[in-house]
Amino acid sequence: GQFGGLCFSGAPPLLSQKLARAPHRQHGMARSMPATRRAVGLSMLKEGDKAPGPLDMNSGLVDQAEQRYNGEIFCNRALAMKNIRAVGFDMDYTLAQYIPETFEILAHRGAMQKLVHSMGYPEEILSLPDYDPTCFQRGLMIDKERGNIIKMDRHMYVKVAFHGNRHLDGKERVAIYGNLNQKMFTSDAFANIDTLFSLPDAFMYAQLVDFKDAHEEKYPMMKGKSYQQIYKDVRRSVDLCHRDGVIKDKVTVDPGRYIQSEPGIVDMLKRLKLSGRKVFLLTNSLWEYTNTVMNFIVGNTKKKDYTLEWLELFDLVIVGACKPGFLEDPNLSLFRVHPEDGRLSNMDNALFDPPDVSLAMGKVFQGGNYNHLHYLLGKEFIAGGPKLMYVGDHMFSDVIRGKRSLGWRTMLVVPELAHEVDVWLQQSSRYKRIEELRELRNELDEWVDRLSLLLVSCDNDEQCKLSDKQEEMQKELDKARGELQAVKKVFSDELKAFHEAFHPVWGQVFKVGYQNSRFAQQVESYACLYTSKVSNFGLVSPEMSFRTQSDVMPHDQLEDTPLRRLLKARGNEFVQSLESLERPRSPSPLRGGTALTKEPEPTEEEIKLNSSAKKA
């Protein structure tokens, strides 16, 4: 039948009947596929029928005004807010969402300057292109030893790889990563891009890998640097920019240029406090910068208007936390911050003085560890655990450590989520087409497998009842294989175009082909909740019960399993697939053996099997 603009006709009876009966969904309506003439060149589209191309973004779009991401909070593990007695927030990229085009470029430019003037890199690297925030995405990994940037699926198989900015084809990728033990990817030879702060690192690293490969002979110092050393230099230069004010000093002067305005945060924080819960801020940023950013968030955009009133939104504020160490090392010391002038004082008795006494003298602290946090929040939190929820953007420092080490409930902020959901909704018609092509591919797979089994079973067997049909079956098999390859090509092109709609190189953040990405696997395993921005938490009441959807494994979708369909399609009509063959009458469907002279009456079980096969 006609399948999404592809021509397929004249198939053997069982296959053609199944294709003709298969539902073809278009804009939510089911219709039958009309039988047409089969063409060997299955990849050729019917004249006048155009498949959506990779850049044809308007093909099959849904009504964007009605279907788009509306700030939903997604749930991986059921969470009843009535059981949460304290809620904590990270600041950078959580309460404060930065503007990539202005904020992240500060890291790139500042780090490149430090590489030249402090680390001896050639001045020529300063003429390399400026930072492009669209080049990479969260969830990738940097192979520090080989100079590669890779994307893996949830099974930790590398599916996309670049050396610097050069794409590695399938053969190169498999040659490098095909035999690597999965444990290797957790070694120090690999670095995760698990926060938006890391995207400039990846961009710079790719640039310098290309520069090293192209100019090793011209610059001996580049020849002497390994890819791993280049990565260390990139990290050191970016860290220096964060520490010496190259980045944050500029944000302090004009926060509105670098921080997105996000209405709803203040009301959300107030509502949480009014519900009787403890609310705390736990950030790696130091006091002066934290004060600037939080004033901007509450609406004080000019330095002359800054106050300390924003502190009333929290019961406890810890700056300079040095996560993930804060969540792991119980020996880190806590200091009191005096907000009026930023002075620090020792807190030697932090775990001995009653919390009320410590907090009465001020609720802003620096450093410390999780024991200090639990103690200052009150007796019910001393053991930590599931009464406390932390909201952050960093997969490792905010979510994995809090969940694994301390048993906290977690919410991950994923700004990219809004784009992911919106594009998926826009491309829903294309996705349906992909599903249809996948179904057709499975049908052809089944037919090729059936013909192959018939041929191999009759090979060199004089008693095979189909011996005189072998040449005919071989021709049919060759034709089916050609058509299968053509369908696979169209299917692959459509799937590629679908993923390029999300990102022209890396595709969906949460997917690699049909598999969840490694990043998606981490979100599912460690984030109880996830959403695009923290203010979405204010769209629901503080007493909300978040419920997860049912987990689905392949055997839970039994009727959609390709092998299940293959076996049902055969049923008791295995040999009847070829129109001219009579029903087999022996224990084996391929041999004469003890053939009966009279067609036996079908049993009740056979009738049911035949009925199931026809429905399939």
mmCIF file of N, CA, C and O in Angstrom, residues 472-554:
data_model
loop_
_atom_site.group_PDB
_atom_site.id
_atom_site.type_symbol
_atom_site.label_atom_id
_atom_site.label_comp_id
_atom_site.label_asym_id
_atom_site.label_seq_id
_atom_site.Cartn_x
_atom_site.Cartn_y
_atom_site.Cartn_z
ATOM 1 N N GLU A 472 11.788 -18.947 -7.182
ATOM 2 C CA GLU A 472 10.804 -17.877 -7.013
ATOM 3 C C GLU A 472 10.986 -17.163 -5.670
ATOM 4 O O GLU A 472 10.939 -15.926 -5.582
ATOM 5 N N MET A 473 11.230 -17.961 -4.637
ATOM 6 C CA MET A 473 11.410 -17.367 -3.314
ATOM 7 C C MET A 473 12.689 -16.540 -3.258
ATOM 8 O O MET A 473 12.729 -15.495 -2.613
ATOM 9 N N GLN A 474 13.760 -16.993 -3.932
ATOM 10 C CA GLN A 474 15.008 -16.244 -3.926
ATOM 11 C C GLN A 474 14.835 -14.886 -4.588
ATOM 12 O O GLN A 474 15.345 -13.866 -4.103
ATOM 13 N N LYS A 475 14.105 -14.864 -5.705
ATOM 14 C CA LYS A 475 13.846 -13.586 -6.378
ATOM 15 C C LYS A 475 13.047 -12.658 -5.464
ATOM 16 O O LYS A 475 13.329 -11.462 -5.369
ATOM 17 N N GLU A 476 12.044 -13.233 -4.806
ATOM 18 C CA GLU A 476 11.218 -12.441 -3.893
ATOM 19 C C GLU A 476 12.057 -11.917 -2.725
ATOM 20 O O GLU A 476 11.907 -10.774 -2.288
ATOM 21 N N LEU A 477 12.978 -12.749 -2.248
ATOM 22 C CA LEU A 477 13.842 -12.353 -1.139
ATOM 23 C C LEU A 477 14.763 -11.209 -1.556
ATOM 24 O O LEU A 477 14.931 -10.234 -0.813
ATOM 25 N N ASP A 478 15.369 -11.312 -2.745
ATOM 26 C CA ASP A 478 16.246 -10.254 -3.222
ATOM 27 C C ASP A 478 15.495 -8.931 -3.354
ATOM 28 O O ASP A 478 16.002 -7.868 -2.994
ATOM 29 N N LYS A 479 14.263 -9.031 -3.869
ATOM 30 C CA LYS A 479 13.456 -7.835 -4.036
ATOM 31 C C LYS A 479 13.096 -7.229 -2.673
ATOM 32 O O LYS A 479 13.183 -6.020 -2.462
ATOM 33 N N ALA A 480 12.716 -8.082 -1.743
ATOM 34 C CA ALA A 480 12.327 -7.607 -0.408
ATOM 35 C C ALA A 480 13.512 -6.961 0.307
ATOM 36 O O ALA A 480 13.360 -5.948 1.000
ATOM 37 N N ARG A 481 14.705 -7.546 0.129
ATOM 38 C CA ARG A 481 15.889 -6.961 0.761
ATOM 39 C C ARG A 481 16.188 -5.574 0.206
ATOM 40 O O ARG A 481 16.557 -4.650 0.948
ATOM 41 N N GLY A 482 16.029 -5.418 -1.084
ATOM 42 C CA GLY A 482 16.236 -4.107 -1.688
ATOM 43 C C GLY A 482 15.255 -3.077 -1.171
ATOM 44 O O GLY A 482 15.621 -1.933 -0.872
ATOM 45 N N GLU A 483 14.005 -3.522 -1.062
ATOM 46 C CA GLU A 483 12.981 -2.607 -0.561
ATOM 47 C C GLU A 483 13.218 -2.272 0.910
ATOM 48 O O GLU A 483 13.010 -1.133 1.344
ATOM 49 N N LEU A 484 13.683 -3.251 1.667
ATOM 50 C CA LEU A 484 13.962 -3.014 3.082
ATOM 51 C C LEU A 484 15.069 -1.980 3.238
ATOM 52 O O LEU A 484 14.973 -1.068 4.080
ATOM 53 N N GLN A 485 16.126 -2.091 2.449
ATOM 54 C CA GLN A 485 17.202 -1.112 2.526
ATOM 55 C C GLN A 485 16.714 0.279 2.159
ATOM 56 O O GLN A 485 17.122 1.285 2.764
ATOM 57 N N ALA A 486 15.823 0.343 1.156
ATOM 58 C CA ALA A 486 15.287 1.642 0.745
ATOM 59 C C ALA A 486 14.451 2.264 1.857
ATOM 60 O O ALA A 486 14.552 3.461 2.131
ATOM 61 N N VAL A 487 13.633 1.453 2.521
ATOM 62 C CA VAL A 487 12.811 1.952 3.621
ATOM 63 C C VAL A 487 13.703 2.408 4.770
ATOM 64 O O VAL A 487 13.461 3.445 5.390
ATOM 65 N N LYS A 488 14.745 1.626 5.061
ATOM 66 C CA LYS A 488 15.670 2.015 6.133
ATOM 67 C C LYS A 488 16.318 3.359 5.839
ATOM 68 O O LYS A 488 16.528 4.178 6.742
ATOM 69 N N LYS A 489 16.655 3.596 4.564
ATOM 70 C CA LYS A 489 17.276 4.873 4.186
ATOM 71 C C LYS A 489 16.316 6.028 4.432
ATOM 72 O O LYS A 489 16.692 7.052 5.026
ATOM 73 N N VAL A 490 15.070 5.887 4.010
ATOM 74 C CA VAL A 490 14.092 6.950 4.213
ATOM 75 C C VAL A 490 13.832 7.142 5.704
ATOM 76 O O VAL A 490 13.745 8.265 6.203
ATOM 77 N N PHE A 491 13.711 6.024 6.413
ATOM 78 C CA PHE A 491 13.495 6.079 7.860
ATOM 79 C C PHE A 491 14.645 6.818 8.544
ATOM 80 O O PHE A 491 14.428 7.685 9.390
ATOM 81 N N SER A 492 15.867 6.494 8.173
ATOM 82 C CA SER A 492 17.037 7.127 8.764
ATOM 83 C C SER A 492 17.064 8.622 8.473
ATOM 84 O O SER A 492 17.367 9.434 9.355
ATOM 85 N N ASP A 493 16.731 8.996 7.238
ATOM 86 C CA ASP A 493 16.717 10.411 6.867
ATOM 87 C C ASP A 493 15.662 11.177 7.658
ATOM 88 O O ASP A 493 15.898 12.305 8.102
ATOM 89 N N GLU A 494 14.492 10.577 7.809
ATOM 90 C CA GLU A 494 13.426 11.242 8.553
ATOM 91 C C GLU A 494 13.786 11.385 10.031
ATOM 92 O O GLU A 494 13.536 12.425 10.650
ATOM 93 N N LEU A 495 14.386 10.350 10.596
ATOM 94 C CA LEU A 495 14.780 10.402 11.999
ATOM 95 C C LEU A 495 15.872 11.454 12.198
ATOM 96 O O LEU A 495 15.859 12.206 13.183
ATOM 97 N N LYS A 496 16.802 11.536 11.250
ATOM 98 C CA LYS A 496 17.866 12.540 11.314
ATOM 99 C C LYS A 496 17.277 13.946 11.248
ATOM 100 O O LYS A 496 17.669 14.834 12.024
ATOM 101 N N ALA A 497 16.319 14.148 10.346
ATOM 102 C CA ALA A 497 15.683 15.464 10.233
ATOM 103 C C ALA A 497 14.926 15.820 11.504
ATOM 104 O O ALA A 497 14.919 16.975 11.941
ATOM 105 N N PHE A 498 14.304 14.821 12.114
ATOM 106 C CA PHE A 498 13.570 15.044 13.365
ATOM 107 C C PHE A 498 14.520 15.514 14.455
ATOM 108 O O PHE A 498 14.249 16.505 15.163
ATOM 109 N N HIS A 499 15.645 14.847 14.603
ATOM 110 C CA HIS A 499 16.587 15.226 15.646
ATOM 111 C C HIS A 499 17.272 16.557 15.353
ATOM 112 O O HIS A 499 17.563 17.321 16.274
ATOM 113 N N GLU A 500 17.505 16.847 14.068
ATOM 114 C CA GLU A 500 18.141 18.118 13.726
ATOM 115 C C GLU A 500 17.229 19.306 14.007
ATOM 116 O O GLU A 500 17.705 20.435 14.128
ATOM 117 N N ALA A 501 15.924 19.056 14.109
ATOM 118 C CA ALA A 501 15.006 20.132 14.474
ATOM 119 C C ALA A 501 15.268 20.610 15.902
ATOM 120 O O ALA A 501 15.010 21.766 16.240
ATOM 121 N N PHE A 502 15.795 19.730 16.741
ATOM 122 C CA PHE A 502 16.138 20.097 18.118
ATOM 123 C C PHE A 502 17.510 20.764 18.191
ATOM 124 O O PHE A 502 17.683 21.783 18.848
ATOM 125 N N HIS A 503 18.472 20.154 17.536
ATOM 126 C CA HIS A 503 19.829 20.710 17.461
ATOM 127 C C HIS A 503 20.468 20.143 16.202
ATOM 128 O O HIS A 503 20.416 18.927 15.979
ATOM 129 N N PRO A 504 21.068 20.997 15.354
ATOM 130 C CA PRO A 504 21.564 20.518 14.055
ATOM 131 C C PRO A 504 22.688 19.495 14.142
ATOM 132 O O PRO A 504 22.956 18.802 13.173
ATOM 133 N N VAL A 505 23.331 19.379 15.303
ATOM 134 C CA VAL A 505 24.434 18.427 15.457
ATOM 135 C C VAL A 505 24.116 17.347 16.479
ATOM 136 O O VAL A 505 24.232 16.150 16.194
ATOM 137 N N TRP A 506 23.672 17.732 17.652
ATOM 138 C CA TRP A 506 23.542 16.802 18.772
ATOM 139 C C TRP A 506 22.128 16.275 18.971
ATOM 140 O O TRP A 506 21.918 15.353 19.754
ATOM 141 N N GLY A 507 21.130 16.836 18.291
ATOM 142 C CA GLY A 507 19.766 16.345 18.416
ATOM 143 C C GLY A 507 19.144 16.681 19.759
ATOM 144 O O GLY A 507 19.481 17.687 20.395
ATOM 145 N N GLN A 508 18.237 15.816 20.208
ATOM 146 C CA GLN A 508 17.559 16.038 21.466
ATOM 147 C C GLN A 508 18.518 15.882 22.647
ATOM 148 O O GLN A 508 19.367 14.994 22.655
ATOM 149 N N VAL A 509 18.328 16.708 23.663
ATOM 150 C CA VAL A 509 19.119 16.577 24.876
ATOM 151 C C VAL A 509 18.829 15.250 25.561
ATOM 152 O O VAL A 509 19.728 14.584 26.070
ATOM 153 N N PHE A 510 17.566 14.832 25.522
ATOM 154 C CA PHE A 510 17.143 13.659 26.281
ATOM 155 C C PHE A 510 17.150 12.364 25.468
ATOM 156 O O PHE A 510 16.808 11.315 26.000
ATOM 157 N N LYS A 511 17.525 12.418 24.204
ATOM 158 C CA LYS A 511 17.472 11.222 23.365
ATOM 159 C C LYS A 511 18.729 11.090 22.521
ATOM 160 O O LYS A 511 19.400 12.064 22.193
ATOM 161 N N VAL A 512 19.019 9.829 22.154
ATOM 162 C CA VAL A 512 19.976 9.523 21.090
ATOM 163 C C VAL A 512 19.281 8.475 20.236
ATOM 164 O O VAL A 512 19.176 7.318 20.624
ATOM 165 N N GLY A 513 18.778 8.888 19.072
ATOM 166 C CA GLY A 513 17.948 7.962 18.290
ATOM 167 C C GLY A 513 16.687 7.623 19.060
ATOM 168 O O GLY A 513 15.976 8.510 19.533
ATOM 169 N N TYR A 514 16.422 6.317 19.228
ATOM 170 C CA TYR A 514 15.247 5.881 19.983
ATOM 171 C C TYR A 514 15.547 5.670 21.459
ATOM 172 O O TYR A 514 14.650 5.417 22.251
ATOM 173 N N GLN A 515 16.812 5.778 21.838
ATOM 174 C CA GLN A 515 17.200 5.510 23.215
ATOM 175 C C GLN A 515 17.271 6.810 24.016
ATOM 176 O O GLN A 515 17.584 7.875 23.472
ATOM 177 N N ASN A 516 17.009 6.725 25.307
ATOM 178 C CA ASN A 516 17.282 7.853 26.179
ATOM 179 C C ASN A 516 18.786 8.114 26.202
ATOM 180 O O ASN A 516 19.591 7.180 26.144
ATOM 181 N N SER A 517 19.153 9.383 26.285
ATOM 182 C CA SER A 517 20.564 9.729 26.395
ATOM 183 C C SER A 517 21.064 9.435 27.804
ATOM 184 O O SER A 517 20.273 9.200 28.727
ATOM 185 N N ARG A 518 22.363 9.472 27.971
ATOM 186 C CA ARG A 518 22.941 9.265 29.297
ATOM 187 C C ARG A 518 22.436 10.338 30.254
ATOM 188 O O ARG A 518 22.155 10.063 31.427
ATOM 189 N N PHE A 519 22.315 11.563 29.757
ATOM 190 C CA PHE A 519 21.799 12.646 30.589
ATOM 191 C C PHE A 519 20.363 12.347 31.030
ATOM 192 O O PHE A 519 20.020 12.535 32.208
ATOM 193 N N ALA A 520 19.537 11.875 30.106
ATOM 194 C CA ALA A 520 18.147 11.535 30.456
ATOM 195 C C ALA A 520 18.107 10.437 31.508
ATOM 196 O O ALA A 520 17.263 10.454 32.417
ATOM 197 N N GLN A 521 19.012 9.466 31.382
ATOM 198 C CA GLN A 521 19.075 8.377 32.364
ATOM 199 C C GLN A 521 19.405 8.923 33.745
ATOM 200 O O GLN A 521 18.845 8.492 34.759
ATOM 201 N N GLN A 522 20.317 9.894 33.813
ATOM 202 C CA GLN A 522 20.668 10.491 35.093
ATOM 203 C C GLN A 522 19.497 11.285 35.663
ATOM 204 O O GLN A 522 19.233 11.236 36.873
ATOM 205 N N VAL A 523 18.808 12.022 34.813
ATOM 206 C CA VAL A 523 17.632 12.771 35.271
ATOM 207 C C VAL A 523 16.605 11.813 35.860
ATOM 208 O O VAL A 523 16.042 12.044 36.938
ATOM 209 N N GLU A 524 16.365 10.719 35.156
ATOM 210 C CA GLU A 524 15.368 9.745 35.603
ATOM 211 C C GLU A 524 15.786 9.076 36.913
ATOM 212 O O GLU A 524 14.951 8.783 37.769
ATOM 213 N N SER A 525 17.075 8.841 37.088
ATOM 214 C CA SER A 525 17.549 8.109 38.263
ATOM 215 C C SER A 525 17.673 8.978 39.501
ATOM 216 O O SER A 525 17.450 8.504 40.620
ATOM 217 N N TYR A 526 18.022 10.264 39.336
ATOM 218 C CA TYR A 526 18.390 11.068 40.497
ATOM 219 C C TYR A 526 17.497 12.279 40.755
ATOM 220 O O TYR A 526 17.520 12.808 41.875
ATOM 221 N N ALA A 527 16.766 12.749 39.772
ATOM 222 C CA ALA A 527 15.908 13.911 39.976
ATOM 223 C C ALA A 527 14.482 13.428 40.261
ATOM 224 O O ALA A 527 13.834 12.880 39.384
ATOM 225 N N CYS A 528 14.019 13.642 41.500
ATOM 226 C CA CYS A 528 12.627 13.272 41.807
ATOM 227 C C CYS A 528 11.680 14.058 40.907
ATOM 228 O O CYS A 528 10.712 13.514 40.386
ATOM 229 N N LEU A 529 11.982 15.342 40.725
ATOM 230 C CA LEU A 529 11.199 16.225 39.862
ATOM 231 C C LEU A 529 12.146 16.961 38.937
ATOM 232 O O LEU A 529 13.321 17.141 39.247
ATOM 233 N N TYR A 530 11.633 17.393 37.777
ATOM 234 C CA TYR A 530 12.427 18.271 36.923
ATOM 235 C C TYR A 530 11.504 19.196 36.146
ATOM 236 O O TYR A 530 10.370 18.837 35.810
ATOM 237 N N THR A 531 11.992 20.394 35.889
ATOM 238 C CA THR A 531 11.203 21.410 35.201
ATOM 239 C C THR A 531 12.157 22.402 34.557
ATOM 240 O O THR A 531 13.376 22.316 34.731
ATOM 241 N N SER A 532 11.621 23.374 33.808
ATOM 242 C CA SER A 532 12.475 24.267 33.030
ATOM 243 C C SER A 532 12.984 25.457 33.827
ATOM 244 O O SER A 532 14.054 25.988 33.545
ATOM 245 N N LYS A 533 12.222 25.921 34.808
ATOM 246 C CA LYS A 533 12.660 27.054 35.619
ATOM 247 C C LYS A 533 12.032 26.960 36.996
ATOM 248 O O LYS A 533 10.952 26.374 37.174
ATOM 249 N N VAL A 534 12.683 27.552 37.972
ATOM 250 C CA VAL A 534 12.289 27.365 39.359
ATOM 251 C C VAL A 534 10.939 27.998 39.665
ATOM 252 O O VAL A 534 10.198 27.531 40.533
ATOM 253 N N SER A 535 10.567 29.062 38.945
ATOM 254 C CA SER A 535 9.290 29.718 39.216
ATOM 255 C C SER A 535 8.101 28.823 38.873
ATOM 256 O O SER A 535 6.977 29.084 39.327
ATOM 257 N N ASN A 536 8.315 27.765 38.082
ATOM 258 C CA ASN A 536 7.215 26.826 37.802
ATOM 259 C C ASN A 536 6.703 26.177 39.087
ATOM 260 O O ASN A 536 5.558 25.726 39.153
ATOM 261 N N PHE A 537 7.581 26.127 40.094
ATOM 262 C CA PHE A 537 7.187 25.553 41.382
ATOM 263 C C PHE A 537 6.082 26.385 42.033
ATOM 264 O O PHE A 537 5.346 25.895 42.888
ATOM 265 N N GLY A 538 5.969 27.641 41.622
ATOM 266 C CA GLY A 538 4.924 28.504 42.146
ATOM 267 C C GLY A 538 3.588 28.346 41.450
ATOM 268 O O GLY A 538 2.589 28.953 41.862
ATOM 269 N N LEU A 539 3.528 27.546 40.398
ATOM 270 C CA LEU A 539 2.269 27.313 39.687
ATOM 271 C C LEU A 539 1.371 26.325 40.422
ATOM 272 O O LEU A 539 0.209 26.154 40.059
ATOM 273 N N VAL A 540 1.929 25.636 41.416
ATOM 274 C CA VAL A 540 1.151 24.672 42.200
ATOM 275 C C VAL A 540 1.260 25.052 43.667
ATOM 276 O O VAL A 540 2.133 25.827 44.068
ATOM 277 N N SER A 541 0.381 24.499 44.482
ATOM 278 C CA SER A 541 0.395 24.831 45.906
ATOM 279 C C SER A 541 1.551 24.113 46.600
ATOM 280 O O SER A 541 2.046 23.099 46.106
ATOM 281 N N PRO A 542 1.977 24.615 47.772
ATOM 282 C CA PRO A 542 3.031 23.937 48.526
ATOM 283 C C PRO A 542 2.615 22.572 49.056
ATOM 284 O O PRO A 542 3.462 21.850 49.595
ATOM 285 N N GLU A 543 1.347 22.218 48.888
ATOM 286 C CA GLU A 543 0.864 20.919 49.367
ATOM 287 C C GLU A 543 0.667 19.921 48.225
ATOM 288 O O GLU A 543 0.076 18.866 48.410
ATOM 289 N N MET A 544 1.153 20.251 47.055
ATOM 290 C CA MET A 544 0.955 19.417 45.870
ATOM 291 C C MET A 544 1.540 18.013 46.065
ATOM 292 O O MET A 544 2.604 17.835 46.660
ATOM 293 N N SER A 545 0.832 17.025 45.565
ATOM 294 C CA SER A 545 1.361 15.657 45.504
ATOM 295 C C SER A 545 1.736 15.362 44.063
ATOM 296 O O SER A 545 0.872 15.360 43.177
ATOM 297 N N PHE A 546 3.010 15.151 43.811
ATOM 298 C CA PHE A 546 3.488 14.838 42.462
ATOM 299 C C PHE A 546 3.490 13.323 42.297
ATOM 300 O O PHE A 546 4.039 12.599 43.125
ATOM 301 N N ARG A 547 2.882 12.865 41.215
ATOM 302 C CA ARG A 547 2.769 11.425 40.975
ATOM 303 C C ARG A 547 3.469 11.069 39.664
ATOM 304 O O ARG A 547 3.323 11.761 38.665
ATOM 305 N N THR A 548 4.173 9.984 39.715
ATOM 306 C CA THR A 548 4.901 9.543 38.529
ATOM 307 C C THR A 548 3.996 8.753 37.604
ATOM 308 O O THR A 548 2.948 8.245 38.018
ATOM 309 N N GLN A 549 4.412 8.671 36.341
ATOM 310 C CA GLN A 549 3.706 7.828 35.382
ATOM 311 C C GLN A 549 4.257 6.406 35.476
ATOM 312 O O GLN A 549 5.350 6.177 35.999
ATOM 313 N N SER A 550 3.498 5.459 34.969
ATOM 314 C CA SER A 550 3.921 4.061 35.039
ATOM 315 C C SER A 550 5.192 3.847 34.221
ATOM 316 O O SER A 550 5.315 4.345 33.096
ATOM 317 N N ASP A 551 6.133 3.122 34.802
ATOM 318 C CA ASP A 551 7.314 2.707 34.039
ATOM 319 C C ASP A 551 6.892 1.664 33.013
ATOM 320 O O ASP A 551 6.033 0.826 33.287
ATOM 321 N N VAL A 552 7.495 1.722 31.847
ATOM 322 C CA VAL A 552 7.140 0.793 30.771
ATOM 323 C C VAL A 552 8.395 0.093 30.280
ATOM 324 O O VAL A 552 9.387 0.744 29.932
ATOM 325 N N MET A 553 8.367 -1.245 30.289
ATOM 326 C CA MET A 553 9.447 -2.031 29.714
ATOM 327 C C MET A 553 8.937 -2.693 28.429
ATOM 328 O O MET A 553 7.717 -2.731 28.194
ATOM 329 N N PRO A 554 9.833 -3.189 27.585
ATOM 330 C CA PRO A 554 9.386 -3.778 26.323
ATOM 331 C C PRO A 554 8.298 -4.847 26.481
ATOM 332 O O PRO A 554 7.359 -4.904 25.683
#
